[in-house]
Amino acid sequence: MTAPKATNITWHAGELDRAARARAHGHGGATLWLTGLSGSGKSTLARRVERRLLERGVFAYVLDGDNIRHGLCADLGFSPEDRHENIRRVGEVAKLFTDAGAIVLTAFVSPYRADRDAVRALFDRARDGEGALPFVEVHVAADLATCEGRDPKGLYAKARRGELRDFTGIDAPYEAPSAAELTIDTGSEDVDASAARVIAWLEARGHLSS
Ligand code: ADP
């Protein structure tokens, strides 16, 4: 955890606790952390799950890599240090949304195991005395050949031509999760089937009811 620079700051407990927010929403918060190669289908799956959840009245929200890099993380590039800071900030934002009671879907390559583990540790830490928040690592697994074949943004072609540096899978590493709660193989399953499986997983563990 990054220690605060400021010293004269105090944690302020609110009038409502997490259980009260869960009662109001009809469910508690959780973060589904989607990780996988570019083009593996993280955004596509996250948006489909978000839509299906909204359709049944669940407060769901996607934090998407490219979109966040337009704002909150506009100052960051793709060096290991910047990727680390990108994931740290997104982890903090996801934690706030989760505390607020949302089902958060994050869609970031997040290639380093240590960075993902640091976010998990952030969720496990009970800073406010209310206990851990649910953090669910979802490996959106499609092999490099599949992702490169899709190449929805033409980025693999650019990376192969040497026009794009530090591209995960080509000249930057991807460390696959060793203990993801869920693995979705988008090479062998269509997006609706994957979305249904994610939602069934949440439902079975009581995340969609209060
Ligand atoms: P990422 O967010 O991981 O970079 P995107 O969701 O932007 O990936 O792109 C994945 C591409 O793969 C999209 O063009 C999508 O339509 C396609 N695709 C094909 N099959 C699937 C699937 N089963 N799940 C998700 N995306 C799929």
PDB file of C-alpha atoms and ligand atoms in Angstrom:
ATOM      1  CA  MET A   1       0.000   0.000   0.000  1.00  0.00           C
ATOM      2  CA  THR A   2       1.234   3.514  -0.757  1.00  0.00           C
ATOM      3  CA  ALA A   3       1.422   5.458   2.515  1.00  0.00           C
ATOM      4  CA  PRO A   4      -0.261   8.877   2.452  1.00  0.00           C
ATOM      5  CA  LYS A   5       2.050  11.865   1.964  1.00  0.00           C
ATOM      6  CA  ALA A   6      -0.108  14.021   4.202  1.00  0.00           C
ATOM      7  CA  THR A   7       0.070  13.534   7.944  1.00  0.00           C
ATOM      8  CA  ASN A   8      -2.880  15.568   9.256  1.00  0.00           C
ATOM      9  CA  ILE A   9      -5.547  13.257   7.873  1.00  0.00           C
ATOM     10  CA  THR A  10      -8.000  11.092   9.780  1.00  0.00           C
ATOM     11  CA  TRP A  11     -10.170   8.228   8.553  1.00  0.00           C
ATOM     12  CA  HIS A  12     -13.815   9.308   8.936  1.00  0.00           C
ATOM     13  CA  ALA A  13     -16.453   6.640   9.453  1.00  0.00           C
ATOM     14  CA  GLY A  14     -19.832   7.386   7.835  1.00  0.00           C
ATOM     15  CA  GLU A  15     -23.342   7.140   9.275  1.00  0.00           C
ATOM     16  CA  LEU A  16     -24.103   4.112   7.101  1.00  0.00           C
ATOM     17  CA  ASP A  17     -22.295   0.825   7.032  1.00  0.00           C
ATOM     18  CA  ARG A  18     -21.856  -1.573   4.157  1.00  0.00           C
ATOM     19  CA  ALA A  19     -24.782  -3.726   5.268  1.00  0.00           C
ATOM     20  CA  ALA A  20     -27.111  -0.711   5.068  1.00  0.00           C
ATOM     21  CA  ARG A  21     -25.950   0.027   1.534  1.00  0.00           C
ATOM     22  CA  ALA A  22     -26.432  -3.636   0.584  1.00  0.00           C
ATOM     23  CA  ARG A  23     -30.007  -3.519   1.891  1.00  0.00           C
ATOM     24  CA  ALA A  24     -30.688  -0.413  -0.185  1.00  0.00           C
ATOM     25  CA  HIS A  25     -29.276  -1.948  -3.382  1.00  0.00           C
ATOM     26  CA  GLY A  26     -30.526  -5.477  -2.793  1.00  0.00           C
ATOM     27  CA  HIS A  27     -26.977  -6.821  -2.971  1.00  0.00           C
ATOM     28  CA  GLY A  28     -23.483  -6.042  -1.745  1.00  0.00           C
ATOM     29  CA  GLY A  29     -20.461  -4.964  -3.745  1.00  0.00           C
ATOM     30  CA  ALA A  30     -17.831  -7.113  -5.432  1.00  0.00           C
ATOM     31  CA  THR A  31     -15.078  -6.570  -7.954  1.00  0.00           C
ATOM     32  CA  LEU A  32     -14.561  -8.951 -10.833  1.00  0.00           C
ATOM     33  CA  TRP A  33     -11.011  -8.317 -11.960  1.00  0.00           C
ATOM     34  CA  LEU A  34     -10.706  -9.425 -15.582  1.00  0.00           C
ATOM     35  CA  THR A  35      -7.154 -10.036 -16.728  1.00  0.00           C
ATOM     36  CA  GLY A  36      -5.893 -11.329 -20.057  1.00  0.00           C
ATOM     37  CA  LEU A  37      -4.095 -10.451 -23.259  1.00  0.00           C
ATOM     38  CA  SER A  38      -5.226  -7.580 -25.436  1.00  0.00           C
ATOM     39  CA  GLY A  39      -8.030  -8.906 -27.614  1.00  0.00           C
ATOM     40  CA  SER A  40      -8.837 -11.775 -25.264  1.00  0.00           C
ATOM     41  CA  GLY A  41     -12.319 -10.329 -24.789  1.00  0.00           C
ATOM     42  CA  LYS A  42     -12.173  -8.554 -21.416  1.00  0.00           C
ATOM     43  CA  SER A  43     -14.100  -5.445 -22.478  1.00  0.00           C
ATOM     44  CA  THR A  44     -16.603  -7.399 -24.538  1.00  0.00           C
ATOM     45  CA  LEU A  45     -17.327  -9.784 -21.670  1.00  0.00           C
ATOM     46  CA  ALA A  46     -17.356  -7.054 -19.020  1.00  0.00           C
ATOM     47  CA  ARG A  47     -19.886  -4.986 -20.979  1.00  0.00           C
ATOM     48  CA  ARG A  48     -22.138  -7.980 -21.625  1.00  0.00           C
ATOM     49  CA  VAL A  49     -22.122  -8.935 -17.926  1.00  0.00           C
ATOM     50  CA  GLU A  50     -22.773  -5.301 -16.970  1.00  0.00           C
ATOM     51  CA  ARG A  51     -25.787  -5.168 -19.308  1.00  0.00           C
ATOM     52  CA  ARG A  52     -27.219  -8.471 -18.107  1.00  0.00           C
ATOM     53  CA  LEU A  53     -26.843  -7.382 -14.468  1.00  0.00           C
ATOM     54  CA  LEU A  54     -28.394  -3.954 -15.083  1.00  0.00           C
ATOM     55  CA  GLU A  55     -31.324  -5.676 -16.820  1.00  0.00           C
ATOM     56  CA  ARG A  56     -32.089  -7.461 -13.561  1.00  0.00           C
ATOM     57  CA  GLY A  57     -31.694  -4.375 -11.424  1.00  0.00           C
ATOM     58  CA  VAL A  58     -28.162  -4.956 -10.174  1.00  0.00           C
ATOM     59  CA  PHE A  59     -25.923  -1.893  -9.727  1.00  0.00           C
ATOM     60  CA  ALA A  60     -23.025  -2.871 -12.014  1.00  0.00           C
ATOM     61  CA  TYR A  61     -20.299  -0.760 -13.574  1.00  0.00           C
ATOM     62  CA  VAL A  62     -17.341  -1.343 -15.903  1.00  0.00           C
ATOM     63  CA  LEU A  63     -13.947   0.247 -15.418  1.00  0.00           C
ATOM     64  CA  ASP A  64     -12.280  -0.150 -18.805  1.00  0.00           C
ATOM     65  CA  GLY A  65      -8.573   0.139 -19.525  1.00  0.00           C
ATOM     66  CA  ASP A  66      -8.630   2.443 -22.527  1.00  0.00           C
ATOM     67  CA  ASN A  67     -11.332   4.682 -21.040  1.00  0.00           C
ATOM     68  CA  ILE A  68      -9.496   5.121 -17.745  1.00  0.00           C
ATOM     69  CA  ARG A  69      -6.345   6.011 -19.672  1.00  0.00           C
ATOM     70  CA  HIS A  70      -8.275   8.935 -21.188  1.00  0.00           C
ATOM     71  CA  GLY A  71      -8.802  10.469 -17.752  1.00  0.00           C
ATOM     72  CA  LEU A  72      -7.671   9.229 -14.360  1.00  0.00           C
ATOM     73  CA  CYS A  73      -4.548   7.627 -15.848  1.00  0.00           C
ATOM     74  CA  ALA A  74      -3.970   9.954 -18.815  1.00  0.00           C
ATOM     75  CA  ASP A  75      -0.495  10.707 -17.469  1.00  0.00           C
ATOM     76  CA  LEU A  76       0.620   7.063 -17.614  1.00  0.00           C
ATOM     77  CA  GLY A  77       2.221   4.976 -20.377  1.00  0.00           C
ATOM     78  CA  PHE A  78       3.072   1.304 -20.638  1.00  0.00           C
ATOM     79  CA  SER A  79       6.420   0.995 -18.850  1.00  0.00           C
ATOM     80  CA  PRO A  80       6.386  -1.511 -15.958  1.00  0.00           C
ATOM     81  CA  GLU A  81       6.312   1.433 -13.475  1.00  0.00           C
ATOM     82  CA  ASP A  82       3.404   3.134 -15.229  1.00  0.00           C
ATOM     83  CA  ARG A  83       1.493  -0.129 -15.571  1.00  0.00           C
ATOM     84  CA  HIS A  84       2.000  -0.675 -11.851  1.00  0.00           C
ATOM     85  CA  GLU A  85       0.668   2.811 -11.005  1.00  0.00           C
ATOM     86  CA  ASN A  86      -2.233   2.350 -13.444  1.00  0.00           C
ATOM     87  CA  ILE A  87      -3.336  -0.840 -11.686  1.00  0.00           C
ATOM     88  CA  ARG A  88      -2.811   0.677  -8.234  1.00  0.00           C
ATOM     89  CA  ARG A  89      -5.132   3.600  -9.043  1.00  0.00           C
ATOM     90  CA  VAL A  90      -7.733   1.391 -10.678  1.00  0.00           C
ATOM     91  CA  GLY A  91      -7.580  -0.944  -7.692  1.00  0.00           C
ATOM     92  CA  GLU A  92      -8.333   1.957  -5.351  1.00  0.00           C
ATOM     93  CA  VAL A  93     -11.220   3.155  -7.523  1.00  0.00           C
ATOM     94  CA  ALA A  94     -12.636  -0.363  -7.810  1.00  0.00           C
ATOM     95  CA  LYS A  95     -12.456  -0.677  -4.037  1.00  0.00           C
ATOM     96  CA  LEU A  96     -14.415   2.552  -3.564  1.00  0.00           C
ATOM     97  CA  PHE A  97     -17.125   1.425  -5.992  1.00  0.00           C
ATOM     98  CA  THR A  98     -17.242  -1.967  -4.290  1.00  0.00           C
ATOM     99  CA  ASP A  99     -17.593  -0.337  -0.896  1.00  0.00           C
ATOM    100  CA  ALA A 100     -20.421   1.740  -2.377  1.00  0.00           C
ATOM    101  CA  GLY A 101     -22.169  -1.535  -3.241  1.00  0.00           C
ATOM    102  CA  ALA A 102     -21.514  -1.944  -6.971  1.00  0.00           C
ATOM    103  CA  ILE A 103     -20.638  -5.080  -8.860  1.00  0.00           C
ATOM    104  CA  VAL A 104     -17.532  -3.726 -10.586  1.00  0.00           C
ATOM    105  CA  LEU A 105     -16.048  -5.278 -13.698  1.00  0.00           C
ATOM    106  CA  THR A 106     -12.528  -4.127 -14.481  1.00  0.00           C
ATOM    107  CA  ALA A 107     -11.084  -4.759 -17.941  1.00  0.00           C
ATOM    108  CA  PHE A 108      -7.321  -4.241 -17.826  1.00  0.00           C
ATOM    109  CA  VAL A 109      -4.561  -6.421 -19.274  1.00  0.00           C
ATOM    110  CA  SER A 110      -2.927  -6.145 -15.810  1.00  0.00           C
ATOM    111  CA  PRO A 111      -0.058  -8.407 -16.890  1.00  0.00           C
ATOM    112  CA  TYR A 112       1.902  -8.553 -13.630  1.00  0.00           C
ATOM    113  CA  ARG A 113       0.857 -11.057 -10.974  1.00  0.00           C
ATOM    114  CA  ALA A 114       2.340  -8.895  -8.206  1.00  0.00           C
ATOM    115  CA  ASP A 115       0.178  -5.913  -9.213  1.00  0.00           C
ATOM    116  CA  ARG A 116      -3.006  -8.012  -9.236  1.00  0.00           C
ATOM    117  CA  ASP A 117      -2.047  -9.564  -5.901  1.00  0.00           C
ATOM    118  CA  ALA A 118      -1.500  -6.076  -4.488  1.00  0.00           C
ATOM    119  CA  VAL A 119      -5.069  -5.137  -5.448  1.00  0.00           C
ATOM    120  CA  ARG A 120      -6.362  -8.338  -3.865  1.00  0.00           C
ATOM    121  CA  ALA A 121      -4.456  -7.447  -0.684  1.00  0.00           C
ATOM    122  CA  LEU A 122      -6.030  -3.986  -0.762  1.00  0.00           C
ATOM    123  CA  PHE A 123      -9.493  -5.580  -0.803  1.00  0.00           C
ATOM    124  CA  ASP A 124      -8.519  -7.992   1.968  1.00  0.00           C
ATOM    125  CA  ARG A 125      -7.354  -5.190   4.235  1.00  0.00           C
ATOM    126  CA  ALA A 126      -9.943  -4.048   6.764  1.00  0.00           C
ATOM    127  CA  ARG A 127      -9.000  -0.386   7.043  1.00  0.00           C
ATOM    128  CA  ASP A 128     -12.505   0.684   8.048  1.00  0.00           C
ATOM    129  CA  GLY A 129     -13.184  -2.227  10.381  1.00  0.00           C
ATOM    130  CA  GLU A 130     -15.871  -3.671   8.102  1.00  0.00           C
ATOM    131  CA  GLY A 131     -13.804  -6.583   6.856  1.00  0.00           C
ATOM    132  CA  ALA A 132     -12.612  -7.689   3.466  1.00  0.00           C
ATOM    133  CA  LEU A 133     -14.382  -6.770   0.249  1.00  0.00           C
ATOM    134  CA  PRO A 134     -15.007  -9.458  -2.374  1.00  0.00           C
ATOM    135  CA  PHE A 135     -12.296  -9.603  -5.045  1.00  0.00           C
ATOM    136  CA  VAL A 136     -12.728 -12.129  -7.815  1.00  0.00           C
ATOM    137  CA  GLU A 137      -9.927 -12.677 -10.297  1.00  0.00           C
ATOM    138  CA  VAL A 138     -11.219 -13.722 -13.708  1.00  0.00           C
ATOM    139  CA  HIS A 139      -8.701 -14.979 -16.224  1.00  0.00           C
ATOM    140  CA  VAL A 140     -10.025 -14.138 -19.673  1.00  0.00           C
ATOM    141  CA  ALA A 141      -7.949 -16.737 -21.408  1.00  0.00           C
ATOM    142  CA  ALA A 142      -7.464 -16.866 -25.129  1.00  0.00           C
ATOM    143  CA  ASP A 143      -4.090 -17.849 -26.536  1.00  0.00           C
ATOM    144  CA  LEU A 144      -1.857 -15.360 -28.280  1.00  0.00           C
ATOM    145  CA  ALA A 145      -2.650 -16.761 -31.740  1.00  0.00           C
ATOM    146  CA  THR A 146      -6.387 -16.288 -31.130  1.00  0.00           C
ATOM    147  CA  CYS A 147      -5.936 -12.726 -29.826  1.00  0.00           C
ATOM    148  CA  GLU A 148      -3.574 -11.826 -32.648  1.00  0.00           C
ATOM    149  CA  GLY A 149      -5.991 -13.312 -35.168  1.00  0.00           C
ATOM    150  CA  ARG A 150      -8.784 -11.084 -33.802  1.00  0.00           C
ATOM    151  CA  ASP A 151      -6.601  -7.981 -33.442  1.00  0.00           C
ATOM    152  CA  PRO A 152      -9.694  -5.733 -33.031  1.00  0.00           C
ATOM    153  CA  LYS A 153      -7.632  -2.533 -32.784  1.00  0.00           C
ATOM    154  CA  GLY A 154      -4.810  -3.504 -35.161  1.00  0.00           C
ATOM    155  CA  LEU A 155      -2.344  -3.298 -32.278  1.00  0.00           C
ATOM    156  CA  TYR A 156      -0.707  -6.696 -32.776  1.00  0.00           C
ATOM    157  CA  ALA A 157       0.034  -5.820 -36.398  1.00  0.00           C
ATOM    158  CA  LYS A 158       1.582  -2.534 -35.251  1.00  0.00           C
ATOM    159  CA  ALA A 159       3.624  -4.281 -32.553  1.00  0.00           C
ATOM    160  CA  ARG A 160       4.869  -6.885 -35.074  1.00  0.00           C
ATOM    161  CA  ARG A 161       5.944  -4.062 -37.388  1.00  0.00           C
ATOM    162  CA  GLY A 162       7.852  -2.498 -34.499  1.00  0.00           C
ATOM    163  CA  GLU A 163       5.609   0.598 -34.469  1.00  0.00           C
ATOM    164  CA  LEU A 164       4.390  -0.122 -30.940  1.00  0.00           C
ATOM    165  CA  ARG A 165       6.699  -0.942 -28.057  1.00  0.00           C
ATOM    166  CA  ASP A 166       6.063  -2.738 -24.739  1.00  0.00           C
ATOM    167  CA  PHE A 167       3.070  -4.593 -26.166  1.00  0.00           C
ATOM    168  CA  THR A 168       1.948  -7.453 -23.914  1.00  0.00           C
ATOM    169  CA  GLY A 169       2.482 -10.844 -25.513  1.00  0.00           C
ATOM    170  CA  ILE A 170       4.904  -9.487 -28.117  1.00  0.00           C
ATOM    171  CA  ASP A 171       7.690  -7.594 -26.339  1.00  0.00           C
ATOM    172  CA  ALA A 172       6.272  -7.324 -22.817  1.00  0.00           C
ATOM    173  CA  PRO A 173       5.370 -10.236 -20.549  1.00  0.00           C
ATOM    174  CA  TYR A 174       1.986 -11.564 -19.486  1.00  0.00           C
ATOM    175  CA  GLU A 175       1.963 -13.457 -16.196  1.00  0.00           C
ATOM    176  CA  ALA A 176      -1.136 -15.656 -16.195  1.00  0.00           C
ATOM    177  CA  PRO A 177      -2.970 -16.046 -12.867  1.00  0.00           C
ATOM    178  CA  SER A 178      -2.063 -19.138 -10.900  1.00  0.00           C
ATOM    179  CA  ALA A 179      -5.202 -19.186  -8.750  1.00  0.00           C
ATOM    180  CA  ALA A 180      -7.957 -17.233 -10.511  1.00  0.00           C
ATOM    181  CA  GLU A 181     -11.435 -17.793  -9.094  1.00  0.00           C
ATOM    182  CA  LEU A 182     -12.772 -18.086 -12.649  1.00  0.00           C
ATOM    183  CA  THR A 183     -11.210 -18.894 -16.015  1.00  0.00           C
ATOM    184  CA  ILE A 184     -13.126 -18.040 -19.151  1.00  0.00           C
ATOM    185  CA  ASP A 185     -11.849 -19.471 -22.417  1.00  0.00           C
ATOM    186  CA  THR A 186     -13.192 -17.054 -25.006  1.00  0.00           C
ATOM    187  CA  GLY A 187     -11.611 -19.142 -27.755  1.00  0.00           C
ATOM    188  CA  SER A 188     -14.092 -21.941 -27.158  1.00  0.00           C
ATOM    189  CA  GLU A 189     -17.166 -20.199 -25.717  1.00  0.00           C
ATOM    190  CA  ASP A 190     -19.258 -17.308 -27.034  1.00  0.00           C
ATOM    191  CA  VAL A 191     -19.695 -14.108 -25.067  1.00  0.00           C
ATOM    192  CA  ASP A 192     -23.275 -14.830 -23.948  1.00  0.00           C
ATOM    193  CA  ALA A 193     -22.292 -18.228 -22.578  1.00  0.00           C
ATOM    194  CA  SER A 194     -19.328 -16.669 -20.738  1.00  0.00           C
ATOM    195  CA  ALA A 195     -21.499 -13.871 -19.321  1.00  0.00           C
ATOM    196  CA  ALA A 196     -24.063 -16.401 -18.106  1.00  0.00           C
ATOM    197  CA  ARG A 197     -21.300 -18.400 -16.418  1.00  0.00           C
ATOM    198  CA  VAL A 198     -19.930 -15.313 -14.628  1.00  0.00           C
ATOM    199  CA  ILE A 199     -23.405 -14.358 -13.419  1.00  0.00           C
ATOM    200  CA  ALA A 200     -24.165 -17.919 -12.274  1.00  0.00           C
ATOM    201  CA  TRP A 201     -20.905 -17.869 -10.309  1.00  0.00           C
ATOM    202  CA  LEU A 202     -21.875 -14.603  -8.586  1.00  0.00           C
ATOM    203  CA  GLU A 203     -25.358 -15.870  -7.867  1.00  0.00           C
ATOM    204  CA  ALA A 204     -24.149 -19.185  -6.407  1.00  0.00           C
ATOM    205  CA  ARG A 205     -21.968 -17.287  -3.939  1.00  0.00           C
ATOM    206  CA  GLY A 206     -24.711 -14.947  -2.830  1.00  0.00           C
ATOM    207  CA  HIS A 207     -23.255 -11.797  -4.406  1.00  0.00           C
ATOM    208  CA  LEU A 208     -26.498 -10.845  -6.141  1.00  0.00           C
ATOM    209  CA  SER A 209     -28.753 -10.814  -3.083  1.00  0.00           C
ATOM    210  CA  SER A 210     -28.570  -9.006   0.235  1.00  0.00           C
TER     211      SER A 210
HETATM  212  P1  ADP B   1      -9.772  -6.857 -24.631  1.00  0.00           P
HETATM  213  O1  ADP B   1     -10.663  -5.961 -23.835  1.00  0.00           O
HETATM  214  O2  ADP B   1      -9.386  -8.107 -23.888  1.00  0.00           O
HETATM  215  O3  ADP B   1      -8.613  -6.179 -25.263  1.00  0.00           O
HETATM  216  P2  ADP B   1     -11.882  -6.766 -26.562  1.00  0.00           P
HETATM  217  O4  ADP B   1     -13.117  -7.175 -25.814  1.00  0.00           O
HETATM  218  O5  ADP B   1     -11.647  -5.313 -26.809  1.00  0.00           O
HETATM  219  O6  ADP B   1     -10.631  -7.444 -25.835  1.00  0.00           O
HETATM  220  O7  ADP B   1     -11.832  -7.495 -27.951  1.00  0.00           O
HETATM  221  C1  ADP B   1     -12.087  -8.863 -28.088  1.00  0.00           C
HETATM  222  C2  ADP B   1     -12.520  -9.146 -29.541  1.00  0.00           C
HETATM  223  O8  ADP B   1     -12.768 -10.542 -29.655  1.00  0.00           O
HETATM  224  C3  ADP B   1     -13.804  -8.440 -29.897  1.00  0.00           C
HETATM  225  O9  ADP B   1     -13.707  -8.013 -31.242  1.00  0.00           O
HETATM  226  C4  ADP B   1     -14.862  -9.526 -29.733  1.00  0.00           C
HETATM  227  O10 ADP B   1     -15.975  -9.321 -30.556  1.00  0.00           O
HETATM  228  C5  ADP B   1     -14.083 -10.760 -30.146  1.00  0.00           C
HETATM  229  N1  ADP B   1     -14.552 -12.014 -29.567  1.00  0.00           N
HETATM  230  C6  ADP B   1     -14.728 -13.167 -30.249  1.00  0.00           C
HETATM  231  N2  ADP B   1     -15.169 -14.143 -29.462  1.00  0.00           N
HETATM  232  C7  ADP B   1     -15.295 -13.620 -28.222  1.00  0.00           C
HETATM  233  C8  ADP B   1     -15.727 -14.159 -26.968  1.00  0.00           C
HETATM  234  N3  ADP B   1     -16.110 -15.412 -26.835  1.00  0.00           N
HETATM  235  N4  ADP B   1     -15.707 -13.343 -25.889  1.00  0.00           N
HETATM  236  C9  ADP B   1     -15.301 -12.061 -26.023  1.00  0.00           C
HETATM  237  N5  ADP B   1     -14.884 -11.495 -27.169  1.00  0.00           N
HETATM  238  C10 ADP B   1     -14.890 -12.266 -28.286  1.00  0.00           C
END
